PDB file of C-alpha atoms in Angstrom:
ATOM      1  CA  MET A 597      -4.928  16.554  -5.480  1.00 80.00           C
ATOM      2  CA  LYS A 598      -3.553  13.017  -5.191  1.00 88.00           C
ATOM      3  CA  LYS A 599      -2.324  11.926  -8.598  1.00 95.00           C
ATOM      4  CA  LYS A 600      -3.938   8.494  -9.927  1.00 97.00           C
ATOM      5  CA  PHE A 601      -1.888   5.655 -11.003  1.00 98.00           C
ATOM      6  CA  ILE A 602      -3.138   2.659 -13.000  1.00 98.00           C
ATOM      7  CA  GLY A 603      -1.045  -0.545 -13.309  1.00 98.00           C
ATOM      8  CA  PHE A 604      -1.045  -2.968 -16.398  1.00 98.00           C
ATOM      9  CA  ILE A 605       0.131  -6.876 -16.185  1.00 98.00           C
ATOM     10  CA  PHE A 606      -0.080  -8.407 -19.801  1.00 98.00           C
ATOM     11  CA  ALA A 607       0.001 -12.234 -19.800  1.00 97.00           C
ATOM     12  CA  ARG A 608      -0.195 -13.993 -23.082  1.00 92.00           C
ATOM     13  CA  LYS A 609      -1.234 -17.718 -22.864  1.00 91.00           C
ATOM     14  CA  ASN A 610       1.402 -19.002 -25.445  1.00 81.00           C
ATOM     15  CA  SER A 611       4.982 -18.471 -24.895  1.00 84.00           C
ATOM     16  CA  LYS A 612       7.224 -20.257 -27.376  1.00 83.00           C
ATOM     17  CA  ARG A 613      10.645 -20.523 -25.664  1.00 88.00           C
ATOM     18  CA  LEU A 614       8.928 -21.678 -22.193  1.00 95.00           C
ATOM     19  CA  PRO A 615       5.364 -22.910 -22.702  1.00 92.00           C
ATOM     20  CA  LYS A 616       2.771 -21.594 -20.276  1.00 94.00           C
ATOM     21  CA  LYS A 617       5.640 -19.804 -18.501  1.00 96.00           C
ATOM     22  CA  ASN A 618       3.406 -17.309 -16.591  1.00 97.00           C
ATOM     23  CA  ILE A 619       1.554 -20.308 -14.942  1.00 97.00           C
ATOM     24  CA  LEU A 620       4.567 -22.351 -14.029  1.00 97.00           C
ATOM     25  CA  LYS A 621       5.051 -23.015 -10.345  1.00 97.00           C
ATOM     26  CA  LEU A 622       7.913 -21.164  -8.776  1.00 98.00           C
ATOM     27  CA  GLY A 623       8.101 -21.824  -5.016  1.00 96.00           C
ATOM     28  CA  ASN A 624       4.706 -21.917  -3.491  1.00 96.00           C
ATOM     29  CA  LYS A 625       3.298 -19.488  -6.373  1.00 97.00           C
ATOM     30  CA  LEU A 626       2.557 -19.355  -9.860  1.00 98.00           C
ATOM     31  CA  LEU A 627       5.068 -17.082 -11.595  1.00 98.00           C
ATOM     32  CA  ILE A 628       2.646 -14.278 -12.337  1.00 98.00           C
ATOM     33  CA  GLU A 629       1.432 -14.274  -8.875  1.00 98.00           C
ATOM     34  CA  TYR A 630       4.762 -12.563  -7.843  1.00 98.00           C
ATOM     35  CA  THR A 631       3.837  -9.622  -9.986  1.00 98.00           C
ATOM     36  CA  LEU A 632       0.123  -9.589  -8.900  1.00 98.00           C
ATOM     37  CA  SER A 633       1.218  -9.457  -5.120  1.00 98.00           C
ATOM     38  CA  ALA A 634       4.075  -6.825  -5.731  1.00 98.00           C
ATOM     39  CA  ALA A 635       1.414  -4.573  -7.529  1.00 98.00           C
ATOM     40  CA  ILE A 636      -1.277  -4.900  -4.589  1.00 98.00           C
ATOM     41  CA  LYS A 637       1.361  -4.597  -1.858  1.00 98.00           C
ATOM     42  CA  SER A 638       2.826  -1.470  -3.222  1.00 98.00           C
ATOM     43  CA  LYS A 639      -0.455   0.472  -2.679  1.00 98.00           C
ATOM     44  CA  ILE A 640       0.341   2.827  -5.402  1.00 98.00           C
ATOM     45  CA  PHE A 641      -2.545   1.898  -7.876  1.00 98.00           C
ATOM     46  CA  LYS A 642      -5.905   3.035  -7.982  1.00 98.00           C
ATOM     47  CA  LYS A 643      -6.716   0.314 -10.543  1.00 98.00           C
ATOM     48  CA  ILE A 644      -4.568  -2.902 -11.459  1.00 98.00           C
ATOM     49  CA  ILE A 645      -5.617  -4.484 -14.817  1.00 98.00           C
ATOM     50  CA  VAL A 646      -4.516  -8.011 -16.013  1.00 98.00           C
ATOM     51  CA  SER A 647      -5.034  -8.626 -19.514  1.00 98.00           C
ATOM     52  CA  THR A 648      -4.852 -12.372 -20.539  1.00 98.00           C
ATOM     53  CA  ASP A 649      -6.176 -15.161 -22.779  1.00 97.00           C
ATOM     54  CA  ASP A 650      -5.238 -17.961 -20.448  1.00 97.00           C
ATOM     55  CA  LYS A 651      -8.222 -19.243 -18.499  1.00 96.00           C
ATOM     56  CA  LYS A 652      -6.029 -20.257 -15.502  1.00 97.00           C
ATOM     57  CA  ILE A 653      -4.948 -16.712 -15.035  1.00 98.00           C
ATOM     58  CA  LEU A 654      -8.475 -15.453 -15.376  1.00 98.00           C
ATOM     59  CA  SER A 655      -9.453 -17.918 -12.618  1.00 98.00           C
ATOM     60  CA  LEU A 656      -7.078 -16.006 -10.239  1.00 98.00           C
ATOM     61  CA  LYS A 657      -9.578 -13.290  -9.882  1.00 97.00           C
ATOM     62  CA  LYS A 658     -11.331 -15.149  -7.075  1.00 96.00           C
ATOM     63  CA  LYS A 659      -8.176 -15.099  -5.119  1.00 98.00           C
ATOM     64  CA  TYR A 660      -7.084 -11.348  -6.223  1.00 98.00           C
ATOM     65  CA  LYS A 661     -10.333  -9.360  -5.763  1.00 96.00           C
ATOM     66  CA  LYS A 662      -8.206  -5.935  -5.767  1.00 97.00           C
ATOM     67  CA  ILE A 663      -7.333  -6.674  -9.504  1.00 98.00           C
ATOM     68  CA  ASP A 664      -9.463  -6.483 -12.616  1.00 98.00           C
ATOM     69  CA  PHE A 665      -8.965  -9.378 -14.963  1.00 98.00           C
ATOM     70  CA  HIS A 666      -9.702  -8.651 -18.679  1.00 98.00           C
ATOM     71  CA  ILE A 667      -9.858 -11.088 -21.467  1.00 97.00           C
ATOM     72  CA  ARG A 668      -7.406 -10.156 -24.058  1.00 96.00           C
ATOM     73  CA  PRO A 669      -8.961  -9.597 -27.812  1.00 96.00           C
ATOM     74  CA  ASP A 670      -8.054 -12.324 -30.086  1.00 95.00           C
ATOM     75  CA  PHE A 671      -6.180  -9.868 -32.417  1.00 96.00           C
ATOM     76  CA  LEU A 672      -3.751  -9.094 -29.414  1.00 96.00           C
ATOM     77  CA  THR A 673      -2.980 -12.711 -29.059  1.00 93.00           C
ATOM     78  CA  TYR A 674      -0.633 -13.226 -32.019  1.00 91.00           C
ATOM     79  CA  ASP A 675       3.039 -13.590 -31.791  1.00 89.00           C
ATOM     80  CA  ASN A 676       3.922 -10.667 -33.588  1.00 92.00           C
ATOM     81  CA  VAL A 677       2.020  -8.411 -31.195  1.00 95.00           C
ATOM     82  CA  LYS A 678       4.186  -6.426 -28.743  1.00 95.00           C
ATOM     83  CA  ASN A 679       3.304  -5.282 -25.192  1.00 96.00           C
ATOM     84  CA  ILE A 680       3.357  -1.732 -26.552  1.00 97.00           C
ATOM     85  CA  ASP A 681       0.403  -2.780 -28.968  1.00 97.00           C
ATOM     86  CA  VAL A 682      -1.552  -3.955 -26.185  1.00 98.00           C
ATOM     87  CA  LEU A 683      -0.607  -1.056 -24.134  1.00 98.00           C
ATOM     88  CA  ASP A 684      -2.087   1.450 -26.794  1.00 98.00           C
ATOM     89  CA  TYR A 685      -5.158  -0.632 -26.925  1.00 98.00           C
ATOM     90  CA  TYR A 686      -5.888  -0.272 -23.132  1.00 98.00           C
ATOM     91  CA  LEU A 687      -4.784   3.303 -22.959  1.00 98.00           C
ATOM     92  CA  LYS A 688      -7.522   4.053 -25.442  1.00 97.00           C
ATOM     93  CA  LYS A 689     -10.159   1.736 -24.153  1.00 97.00           C
ATOM     94  CA  LEU A 690      -9.924   2.977 -20.545  1.00 98.00           C
ATOM     95  CA  ASN A 691      -9.458   6.437 -21.420  1.00 98.00           C
ATOM     96  CA  VAL A 692      -6.365   6.564 -19.549  1.00 98.00           C
ATOM     97  CA  ASN A 693      -5.215  10.086 -20.549  1.00 97.00           C
ATOM     98  CA  LYS A 694      -8.313  11.436 -19.076  1.00 97.00           C
ATOM     99  CA  ASN A 695      -8.759   9.241 -16.024  1.00 97.00           C
ATOM    100  CA  TYR A 696      -5.110   8.547 -14.947  1.00 98.00           C
ATOM    101  CA  ASP A 697      -2.079  10.998 -14.446  1.00 98.00           C
ATOM    102  CA  TYR A 698       0.437   7.869 -14.590  1.00 98.00           C
ATOM    103  CA  PHE A 699       0.349   4.504 -15.728  1.00 98.00           C
ATOM    104  CA  SER A 700       2.786   1.358 -15.140  1.00 98.00           C
ATOM    105  CA  LEU A 701       3.464  -1.735 -17.209  1.00 98.00           C
ATOM    106  CA  MET A 702       4.748  -4.789 -15.158  1.00 98.00           C
ATOM    107  CA  LEU A 703       6.044  -7.814 -16.907  1.00 98.00           C
ATOM    108  CA  PRO A 704       4.784 -11.110 -15.310  1.00 98.00           C
ATOM    109  CA  SER A 705       8.091 -12.673 -15.995  1.00 97.00           C
ATOM    110  CA  CYS A 706      10.080 -10.555 -13.643  1.00 98.00           C
ATOM    111  CA  PRO A 707       9.282 -12.375 -10.118  1.00 98.00           C
ATOM    112  CA  PHE A 708      12.072 -10.607  -7.981  1.00 98.00           C
ATOM    113  CA  ARG A 709      10.753  -7.093  -8.673  1.00 98.00           C
ATOM    114  CA  ASN A 710       8.929  -6.348  -5.522  1.00 98.00           C
ATOM    115  CA  HIS A 711       6.534  -3.603  -4.111  1.00 98.00           C
ATOM    116  CA  ASN A 712       9.495  -1.690  -2.748  1.00 98.00           C
ATOM    117  CA  HIS A 713      10.887  -1.308  -6.158  1.00 98.00           C
ATOM    118  CA  LEU A 714       7.497   0.167  -7.530  1.00 98.00           C
ATOM    119  CA  LYS A 715       7.220   2.459  -4.695  1.00 98.00           C
ATOM    120  CA  LYS A 716      10.649   3.764  -5.453  1.00 98.00           C
ATOM    121  CA  GLY A 717       9.837   4.495  -9.040  1.00 98.00           C
ATOM    122  CA  TYR A 718       6.487   5.900  -7.627  1.00 98.00           C
ATOM    123  CA  LYS A 719       8.299   8.330  -5.316  1.00 98.00           C
ATOM    124  CA  LEU A 720      10.962   9.210  -8.008  1.00 98.00           C
ATOM    125  CA  ILE A 721       8.443  10.229 -10.927  1.00 98.00           C
ATOM    126  CA  LEU A 722       6.280  12.187  -8.602  1.00 98.00           C
ATOM    127  CA  LYS A 723       9.287  14.033  -7.252  1.00 97.00           C
ATOM    128  CA  ASN A 724      10.565  14.980 -10.754  1.00 97.00           C
ATOM    129  CA  LYS A 725       7.619  16.395 -12.705  1.00 95.00           C
ATOM    130  CA  GLU A 726       9.703  16.898 -15.755  1.00 97.00           C
ATOM    131  CA  LEU A 727      10.039  13.189 -16.194  1.00 98.00           C
ATOM    132  CA  ASN A 728       8.270  11.164 -19.044  1.00 98.00           C
ATOM    133  CA  CYS A 729       9.091   7.741 -17.512  1.00 98.00           C
ATOM    134  CA  VAL A 730      10.878   5.764 -14.717  1.00 98.00           C
ATOM    135  CA  PHE A 731      11.811   2.270 -15.185  1.00 98.00           C
ATOM    136  CA  SER A 732      13.660  -0.642 -13.655  1.00 98.00           C
ATOM    137  CA  ALA A 733      17.057  -1.357 -15.084  1.00 98.00           C
ATOM    138  CA  THR A 734      20.167  -3.539 -13.976  1.00 98.00           C
ATOM    139  CA  LYS A 735      23.926  -2.931 -14.737  1.00 96.00           C
ATOM    140  CA  SER A 736      25.270  -4.646 -17.703  1.00 95.00           C
ATOM    141  CA  HIS A 737      27.623  -7.388 -16.161  1.00 90.00           C
ATOM    142  CA  PHE A 738      29.589  -7.322 -19.504  1.00 91.00           C
ATOM    143  CA  PRO A 739      30.656  -4.042 -21.244  1.00 94.00           C
ATOM    144  CA  ILE A 740      28.343  -3.556 -24.254  1.00 94.00           C
ATOM    145  CA  GLN A 741      31.236  -1.590 -25.887  1.00 95.00           C
ATOM    146  CA  PHE A 742      32.790  -4.917 -26.680  1.00 96.00           C
ATOM    147  CA  ALA A 743      29.798  -6.049 -28.400  1.00 96.00           C
ATOM    148  CA  LEU A 744      30.397  -7.812 -31.949  1.00 97.00           C
ATOM    149  CA  ILE A 745      27.855  -8.452 -35.000  1.00 97.00           C
ATOM    150  CA  LYS A 746      28.213 -11.005 -37.696  1.00 96.00           C
ATOM    151  CA  LYS A 747      27.591  -9.795 -41.177  1.00 92.00           C
ATOM    152  CA  ASN A 748      28.309 -11.730 -44.314  1.00 94.00           C
ATOM    153  CA  GLY A 749      29.608 -14.430 -42.398  1.00 95.00           C
ATOM    154  CA  LEU A 750      32.435 -12.142 -40.687  1.00 97.00           C
ATOM    155  CA  ALA A 751      32.501 -10.608 -37.174  1.00 97.00           C
ATOM    156  CA  ARG A 752      33.138  -6.842 -36.598  1.00 96.00           C
ATOM    157  CA  PRO A 753      32.541  -4.493 -33.651  1.00 96.00           C
ATOM    158  CA  PHE A 754      29.118  -3.372 -33.194  1.00 95.00           C
ATOM    159  CA  LEU A 755      30.085   0.234 -32.443  1.00 95.00           C
ATOM    160  CA  LYS A 756      32.107   2.386 -34.956  1.00 93.00           C
ATOM    161  CA  ASN A 757      34.127   3.720 -32.265  1.00 95.00           C
ATOM    162  CA  SER A 758      34.624   0.516 -30.369  1.00 96.00           C
ATOM    163  CA  PRO A 759      37.462   0.432 -27.805  1.00 96.00           C
ATOM    164  CA  LEU A 760      38.278  -2.745 -29.188  1.00 96.00           C
ATOM    165  CA  LEU A 761      39.621  -0.986 -32.282  1.00 96.00           C
ATOM    166  CA  GLU A 762      42.113   0.872 -29.863  1.00 95.00           C
ATOM    167  CA  ASN A 763      43.042  -2.341 -27.861  1.00 96.00           C
ATOM    168  CA  ASN A 764      41.267  -0.759 -24.953  1.00 96.00           C
ATOM    169  CA  THR A 765      39.928  -3.999 -23.548  1.00 94.00           C
ATOM    170  CA  ARG A 766      40.056  -3.265 -19.853  1.00 94.00           C
ATOM    171  CA  SER A 767      36.261  -3.645 -18.758  1.00 92.00           C
ATOM    172  CA  GLN A 768      37.342  -1.301 -16.014  1.00 92.00           C
ATOM    173  CA  ASN A 769      37.990   1.575 -18.355  1.00 94.00           C
ATOM    174  CA  GLN A 770      34.352   1.468 -19.740  1.00 95.00           C
ATOM    175  CA  SER A 771      31.627   3.575 -18.731  1.00 94.00           C
ATOM    176  CA  PRO A 772      28.775   1.375 -16.889  1.00 94.00           C
ATOM    177  CA  THR A 773      25.661   0.783 -19.017  1.00 96.00           C
ATOM    178  CA  PHE A 774      22.318  -0.424 -17.742  1.00 97.00           C
ATOM    179  CA  LEU A 775      19.392  -2.470 -19.407  1.00 97.00           C
ATOM    180  CA  PRO A 776      15.742  -2.256 -19.029  1.00 98.00           C
ATOM    181  CA  ASN A 777      14.972  -5.468 -16.950  1.00 98.00           C
ATOM    182  CA  GLY A 778      11.201  -5.497 -17.525  1.00 97.00           C
ATOM    183  CA  GLY A 779      10.307  -5.133 -13.887  1.00 98.00           C
ATOM    184  CA  PHE A 780       8.270  -2.114 -14.472  1.00 98.00           C
ATOM    185  CA  TRP A 781       8.040   1.104 -16.506  1.00 98.00           C
ATOM    186  CA  ILE A 782       6.068   3.928 -14.879  1.00 98.00           C
ATOM    187  CA  CYS A 783       5.163   6.798 -17.136  1.00 98.00           C
ATOM    188  CA  ASN A 784       3.366  10.073 -17.145  1.00 98.00           C
ATOM    189  CA  THR A 785       0.433   9.726 -19.090  1.00 98.00           C
ATOM    190  CA  LYS A 786       0.434  12.808 -21.219  1.00 97.00           C
ATOM    191  CA  LYS A 787       4.157  12.781 -21.884  1.00 97.00           C
ATOM    192  CA  PHE A 788       4.181   9.303 -22.741  1.00 97.00           C
ATOM    193  CA  LEU A 789       1.477   9.793 -25.539  1.00 97.00           C
ATOM    194  CA  LYS A 790       3.488  12.496 -27.036  1.00 95.00           C
ATOM    195  CA  PHE A 791       6.125   9.884 -28.206  1.00 95.00           C
ATOM    196  CA  LYS A 792       4.503   6.468 -27.359  1.00 96.00           C
ATOM    197  CA  ASN A 793       8.010   5.233 -26.310  1.00 98.00           C
ATOM    198  CA  PHE A 794       9.395   4.224 -23.029  1.00 98.00           C
ATOM    199  CA  TYR A 795      12.724   5.913 -23.931  1.00 98.00           C
ATOM    200  CA  LYS A 796      12.142   9.175 -25.330  1.00 98.00           C
ATOM    201  CA  GLY A 797      12.022  12.413 -23.419  1.00 97.00           C
ATOM    202  CA  ASN A 798      13.439  12.683 -19.879  1.00 98.00           C
ATOM    203  CA  ILE A 799      13.851   9.196 -18.289  1.00 98.00           C
ATOM    204  CA  LYS A 800      15.552   7.843 -15.178  1.00 98.00           C
ATOM    205  CA  ILE A 801      16.054   4.445 -13.807  1.00 98.00           C
ATOM    206  CA  ILE A 802      15.625   2.415 -10.496  1.00 98.00           C
ATOM    207  CA  ASP A 803      18.617   0.396 -10.463  1.00 98.00           C
ATOM    208  CA  MET A 804      18.098  -3.232  -9.564  1.00 98.00           C
ATOM    209  CA  SER A 805      20.803  -6.143  -8.819  1.00 97.00           C
ATOM    210  CA  ARG A 806      21.413  -8.874 -11.283  1.00 96.00           C
ATOM    211  CA  GLU A 807      19.477 -11.411  -8.945  1.00 96.00           C
ATOM    212  CA  GLU A 808      16.353  -9.204  -8.752  1.00 98.00           C
ATOM    213  CA  SER A 809      16.424  -8.532 -12.361  1.00 98.00           C
ATOM    214  CA  ILE A 810      15.859 -12.001 -13.719  1.00 97.00           C
ATOM    215  CA  ASP A 811      13.374 -11.997 -16.618  1.00 97.00           C
ATOM    216  CA  ILE A 812      12.102 -15.491 -17.256  1.00 97.00           C
ATOM    217  CA  ASP A 813      12.407 -16.117 -21.074  1.00 96.00           C
ATOM    218  CA  ASP A 814      13.414 -19.686 -21.214  1.00 96.00           C
ATOM    219  CA  GLU A 815      14.173 -22.794 -19.227  1.00 96.00           C
ATOM    220  CA  PHE A 816      17.605 -21.619 -18.038  1.00 97.00           C
ATOM    221  CA  ASP A 817      16.070 -18.470 -16.668  1.00 97.00           C
ATOM    222  CA  PHE A 818      13.248 -20.518 -15.004  1.00 97.00           C
ATOM    223  CA  ASN A 819      15.648 -22.844 -13.423  1.00 97.00           C
ATOM    224  CA  LEU A 820      18.019 -20.095 -12.239  1.00 97.00           C
ATOM    225  CA  ALA A 821      14.901 -18.501 -10.519  1.00 98.00           C
ATOM    226  CA  LYS A 822      13.934 -21.978  -8.773  1.00 97.00           C
ATOM    227  CA  PHE A 823      17.526 -21.785  -7.405  1.00 97.00           C
ATOM    228  CA  ILE A 824      17.304 -18.490  -6.081  1.00 96.00           C
ATOM    229  CA  ILE A 825      13.913 -19.222  -4.398  1.00 95.00           C
ATOM    230  CA  LYS A 826      15.386 -22.322  -2.740  1.00 94.00           C
ATOM    231  CA  THR A 827      18.402 -20.378  -1.233  1.00 92.00           C
ATOM    232  CA  ARG A 828      16.544 -17.541  -0.200  1.00 86.00           C
TER     233      ARG A 828
END
């Protein structure tokens, strides 16, 4: 029997660092439309859900008829609400554990994640039954082993065994590390509900380039995305 996948896209109206970012025009589309198009074009989802409190995004249902648009409840629109809280609400509301084998969360702030990335994640998690989650990530462009923190006005290495303490400062000597980029998480529903965490259990990543991994959080990110669009 073919496994059922459901996709979630959460788009809150009020963004603090970049107001109304999800509906800013990037090239010839609104920012969120890149994610809507990628989800539809991937053809991996039986159902795609957009949850938002933004009327302009809700009006896109006329254009994107293959997507179900939900009005986000007021209690899920506050600044302290995390995506995992919204996800928990919809997993319960839609009885995802019973109705879908897998689910995906896609951030609308990642315009360069495309349908091919989603299909790679889909194929990987179906091929590896032991996996809890597959998600998109990008290689850290600066070794996190060199990270510092400030405490009581002083700086010190973040890691207790930091290579900085051994004068091992060649970046080539450090093991490569990766960061989740927000493009997508695809999870086995039952396995996810055991921990309610994307990073526990057996996980694998789909490696994306630095350019593909831009997650628009502020004006600098948005301007960079505009530049990439113009030069493509």
